[in-house]
CSV table of C-alpha atoms in Angstrom, one decimal:
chain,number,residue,atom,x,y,z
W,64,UNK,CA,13.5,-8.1,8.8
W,65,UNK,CA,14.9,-4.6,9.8
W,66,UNK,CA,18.4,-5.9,9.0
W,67,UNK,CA,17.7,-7.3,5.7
W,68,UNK,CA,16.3,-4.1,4.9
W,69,UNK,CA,19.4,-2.2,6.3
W,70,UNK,CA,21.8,-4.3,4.0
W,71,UNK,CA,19.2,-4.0,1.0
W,72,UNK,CA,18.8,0.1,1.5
W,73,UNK,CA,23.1,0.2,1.6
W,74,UNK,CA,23.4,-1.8,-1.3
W,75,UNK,CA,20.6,0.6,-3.3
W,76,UNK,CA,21.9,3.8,-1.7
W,77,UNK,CA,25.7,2.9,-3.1
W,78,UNK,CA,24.0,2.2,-7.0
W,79,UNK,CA,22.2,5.2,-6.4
W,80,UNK,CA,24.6,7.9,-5.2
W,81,UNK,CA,26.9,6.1,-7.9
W,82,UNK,CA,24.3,6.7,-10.6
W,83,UNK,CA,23.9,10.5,-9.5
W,84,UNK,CA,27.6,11.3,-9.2
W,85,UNK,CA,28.2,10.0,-13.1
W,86,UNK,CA,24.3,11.3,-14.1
W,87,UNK,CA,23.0,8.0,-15.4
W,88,UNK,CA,19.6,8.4,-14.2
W,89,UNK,CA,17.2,5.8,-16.6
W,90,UNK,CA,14.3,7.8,-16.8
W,91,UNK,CA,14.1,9.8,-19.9
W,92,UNK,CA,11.3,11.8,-18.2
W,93,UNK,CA,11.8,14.4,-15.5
W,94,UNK,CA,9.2,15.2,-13.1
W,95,UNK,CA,8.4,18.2,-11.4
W,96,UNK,CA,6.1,18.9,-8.5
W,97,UNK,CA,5.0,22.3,-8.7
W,98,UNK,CA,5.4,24.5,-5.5
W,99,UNK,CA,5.9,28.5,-6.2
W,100,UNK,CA,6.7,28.9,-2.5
W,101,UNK,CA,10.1,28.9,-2.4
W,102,UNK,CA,13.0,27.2,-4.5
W,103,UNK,CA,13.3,24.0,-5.8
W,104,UNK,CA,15.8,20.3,-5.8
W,105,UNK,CA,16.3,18.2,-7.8
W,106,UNK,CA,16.1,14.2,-6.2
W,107,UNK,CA,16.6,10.9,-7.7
W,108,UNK,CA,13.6,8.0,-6.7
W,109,UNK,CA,14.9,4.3,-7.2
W,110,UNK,CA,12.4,1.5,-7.0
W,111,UNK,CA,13.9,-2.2,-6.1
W,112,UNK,CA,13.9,-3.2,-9.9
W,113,UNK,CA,16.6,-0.9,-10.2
W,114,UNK,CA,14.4,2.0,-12.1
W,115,UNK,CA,15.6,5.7,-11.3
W,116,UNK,CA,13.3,8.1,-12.1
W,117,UNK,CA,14.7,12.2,-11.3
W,118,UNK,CA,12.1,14.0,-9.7
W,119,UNK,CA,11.7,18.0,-9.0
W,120,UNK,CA,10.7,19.2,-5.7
W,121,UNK,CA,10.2,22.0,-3.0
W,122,UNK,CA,12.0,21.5,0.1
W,123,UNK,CA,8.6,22.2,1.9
W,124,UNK,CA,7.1,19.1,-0.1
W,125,UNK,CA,5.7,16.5,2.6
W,126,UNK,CA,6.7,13.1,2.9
W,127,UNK,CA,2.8,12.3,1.9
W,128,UNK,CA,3.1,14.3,-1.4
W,129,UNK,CA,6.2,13.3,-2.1
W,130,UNK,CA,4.5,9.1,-1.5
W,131,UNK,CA,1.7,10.4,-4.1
W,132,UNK,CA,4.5,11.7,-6.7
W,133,UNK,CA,5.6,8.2,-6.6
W,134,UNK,CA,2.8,6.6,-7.1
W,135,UNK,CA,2.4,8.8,-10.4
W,136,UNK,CA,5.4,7.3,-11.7
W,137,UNK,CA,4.9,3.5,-10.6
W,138,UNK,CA,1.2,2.9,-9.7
W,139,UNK,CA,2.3,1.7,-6.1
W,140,UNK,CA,-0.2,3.2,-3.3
W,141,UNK,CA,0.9,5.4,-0.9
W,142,UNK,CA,0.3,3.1,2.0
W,143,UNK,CA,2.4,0.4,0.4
W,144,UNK,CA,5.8,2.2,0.0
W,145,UNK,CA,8.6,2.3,2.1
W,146,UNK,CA,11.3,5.1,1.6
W,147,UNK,CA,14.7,5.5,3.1
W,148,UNK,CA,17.9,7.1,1.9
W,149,UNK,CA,19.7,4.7,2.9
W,150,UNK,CA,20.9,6.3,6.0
W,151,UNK,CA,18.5,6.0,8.6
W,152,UNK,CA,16.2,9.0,7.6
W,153,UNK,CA,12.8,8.6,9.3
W,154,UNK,CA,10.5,9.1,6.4
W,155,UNK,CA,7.2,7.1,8.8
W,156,UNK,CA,5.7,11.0,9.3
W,157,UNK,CA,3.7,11.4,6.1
W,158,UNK,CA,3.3,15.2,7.6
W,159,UNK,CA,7.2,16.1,7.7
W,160,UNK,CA,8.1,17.8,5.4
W,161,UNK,CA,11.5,16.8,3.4
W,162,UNK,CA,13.9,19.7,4.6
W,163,UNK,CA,12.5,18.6,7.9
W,164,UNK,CA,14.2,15.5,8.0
W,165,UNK,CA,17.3,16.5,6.1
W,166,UNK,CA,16.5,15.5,2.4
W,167,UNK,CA,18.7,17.7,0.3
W,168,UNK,CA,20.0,18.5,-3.3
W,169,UNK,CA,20.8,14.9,-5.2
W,170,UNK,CA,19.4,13.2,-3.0
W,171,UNK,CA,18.5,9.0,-3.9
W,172,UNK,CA,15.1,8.2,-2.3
W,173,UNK,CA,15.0,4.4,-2.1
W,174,UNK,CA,11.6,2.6,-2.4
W,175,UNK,CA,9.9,-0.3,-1.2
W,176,UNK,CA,6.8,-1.6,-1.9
W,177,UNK,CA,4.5,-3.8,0.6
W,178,UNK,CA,2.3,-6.1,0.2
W,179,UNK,CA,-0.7,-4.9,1.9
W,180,UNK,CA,-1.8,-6.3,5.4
W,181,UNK,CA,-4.4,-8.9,5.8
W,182,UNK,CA,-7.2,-7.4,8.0
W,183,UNK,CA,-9.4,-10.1,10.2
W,184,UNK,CA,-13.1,-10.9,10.1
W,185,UNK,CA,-15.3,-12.5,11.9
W,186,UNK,CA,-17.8,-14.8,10.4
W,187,UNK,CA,-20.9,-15.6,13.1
W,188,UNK,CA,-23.3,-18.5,11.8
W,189,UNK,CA,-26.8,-19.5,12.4
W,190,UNK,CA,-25.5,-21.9,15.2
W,191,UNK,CA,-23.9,-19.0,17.2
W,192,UNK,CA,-20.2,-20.1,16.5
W,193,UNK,CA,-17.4,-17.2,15.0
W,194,UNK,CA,-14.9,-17.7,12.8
W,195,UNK,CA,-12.1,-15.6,12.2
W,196,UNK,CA,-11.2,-14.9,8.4
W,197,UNK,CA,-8.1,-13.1,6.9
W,198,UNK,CA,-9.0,-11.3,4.1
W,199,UNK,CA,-7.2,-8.2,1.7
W,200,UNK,CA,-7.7,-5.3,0.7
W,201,UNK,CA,-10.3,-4.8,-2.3
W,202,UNK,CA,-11.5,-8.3,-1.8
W,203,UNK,CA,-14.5,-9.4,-3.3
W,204,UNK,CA,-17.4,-10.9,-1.8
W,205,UNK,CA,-17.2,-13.7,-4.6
W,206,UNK,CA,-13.8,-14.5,-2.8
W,207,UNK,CA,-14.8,-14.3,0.9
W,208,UNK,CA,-17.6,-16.5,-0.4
W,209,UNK,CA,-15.1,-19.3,-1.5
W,210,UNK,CA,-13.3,-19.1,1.9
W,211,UNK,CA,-16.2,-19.7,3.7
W,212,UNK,CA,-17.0,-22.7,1.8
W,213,UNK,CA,-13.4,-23.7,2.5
W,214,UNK,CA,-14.3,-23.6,5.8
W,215,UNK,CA,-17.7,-24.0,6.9
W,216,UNK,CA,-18.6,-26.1,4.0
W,217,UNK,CA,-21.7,-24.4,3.1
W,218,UNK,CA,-21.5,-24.4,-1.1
W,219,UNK,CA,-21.7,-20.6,-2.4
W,220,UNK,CA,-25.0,-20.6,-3.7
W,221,UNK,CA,-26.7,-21.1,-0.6
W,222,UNK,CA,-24.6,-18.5,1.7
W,223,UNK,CA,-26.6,-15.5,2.1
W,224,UNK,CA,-23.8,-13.1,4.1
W,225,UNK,CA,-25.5,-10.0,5.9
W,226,UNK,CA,-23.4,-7.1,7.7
W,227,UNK,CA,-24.9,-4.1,9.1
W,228,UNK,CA,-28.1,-5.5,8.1
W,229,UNK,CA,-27.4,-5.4,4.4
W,230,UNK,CA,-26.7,-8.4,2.2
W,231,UNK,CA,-23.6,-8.8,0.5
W,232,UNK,CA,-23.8,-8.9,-3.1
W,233,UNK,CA,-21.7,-10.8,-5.8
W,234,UNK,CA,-19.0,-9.2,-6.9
W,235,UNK,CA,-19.2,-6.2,-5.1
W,236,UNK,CA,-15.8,-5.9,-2.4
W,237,UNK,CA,-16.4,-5.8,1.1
W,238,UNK,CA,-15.0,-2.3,1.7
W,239,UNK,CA,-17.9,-1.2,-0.4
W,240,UNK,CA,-20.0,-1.8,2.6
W,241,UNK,CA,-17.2,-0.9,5.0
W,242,UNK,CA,-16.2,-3.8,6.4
W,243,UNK,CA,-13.1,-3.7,8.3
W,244,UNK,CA,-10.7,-5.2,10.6
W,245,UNK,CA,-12.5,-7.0,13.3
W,246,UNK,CA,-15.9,-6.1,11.9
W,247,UNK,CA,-18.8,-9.3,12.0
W,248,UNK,CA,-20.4,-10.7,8.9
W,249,UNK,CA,-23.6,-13.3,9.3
W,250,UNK,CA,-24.0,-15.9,7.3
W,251,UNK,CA,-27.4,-17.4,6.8
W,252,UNK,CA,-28.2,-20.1,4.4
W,253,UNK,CA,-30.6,-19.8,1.4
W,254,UNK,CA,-33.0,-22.2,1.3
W,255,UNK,CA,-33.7,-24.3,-1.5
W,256,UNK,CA,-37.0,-23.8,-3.6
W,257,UNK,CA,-37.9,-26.2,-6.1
């Protein structure tokens, strides 16, 4: 994976540097973060779908602020992007700051964007056995519902899931009760009136 993205952040830092030496940037916006503390530079952001977008910062501008510029200008979460120059840079400390790791002038900041990382669940039922469950971030308990009818075969209308001694609503997502990785839901089943 690490080589793919070597040859992918080459390939994207040659368009780049190209696109800043003849000034063809394809934003017609430019962005400024706002720092009175000392002087400014001017950098170039380009996404994988090949959009540039200038952008105006402080040397003393963290890696973390500079993730949550970006996601001002593409809607991507912090946690999700990747950046690079291209030429091994260490952007992983969201705390460094960008003269800190040797971001200068005209610089091209090349972005990826993750998919985000399945966390694991654990489903215990009323006969004592656990299942383990893959499930995203934001998802529902609607959705979790239909997995576990994938694969405990109890329909949806009768699974009555409980964690931390709440029960788990309908369309409410399970971070909302703060479920996370390697946490245990309980599934009970409703029983029929009639």
């Amino acid at each position: 994976m690490f080589a793919k993205w070597g040859i992918l952040c080459s390939a994207l830092r040659a368009q780049c540097c190209s696109e800043l030496s003849s000034n063809q940037a394809t934003s017609k916006h430019q962005f400024t973060f706002v720092d009175n503390s000392g002087p400014r530079m001017n950098i170039q952001i380009k996404f994988l779908n090949g959009s540039t977008y200038p952008l105006q910062v402080s040397p003393s501008t963290t890696i973390g602020e500079l993730k949550k510029l970006i996601h001002g200008l593409s809607d991507h979460a912090p946690a999700r992007q990747k950046l690079t120059t291209g030429n091994g840079v260490n952007f992983s400390n969201d705390s460094s700051t960008l003269s800190a790791i040797g971001l200068k002038p005209g610089s091209c900041v090349m972005v990826l964007v993750t998919d985000p990382a399945p966390s694991q669940v654990f489903l215990k039922n009323e006969k004592g056995q656990t299942s383990t469950y893959d499930v995203m971030p934001g998802e529902t308990v609607t959705a979790f519902k239909s997995k576990v009818y994938q694969k405990e075969k109890v329909p949806v209308d009768q699974q009555r899931l409980i964690y931390n001694g709440k029960q788990l609503d309908d369309g409410r997502k399970l971070e909302d009760y703060d479920i996370v990785s390697g946490s245990t839901v309980y599934l009970t089943l409703r029983l029929r009136g009639g």
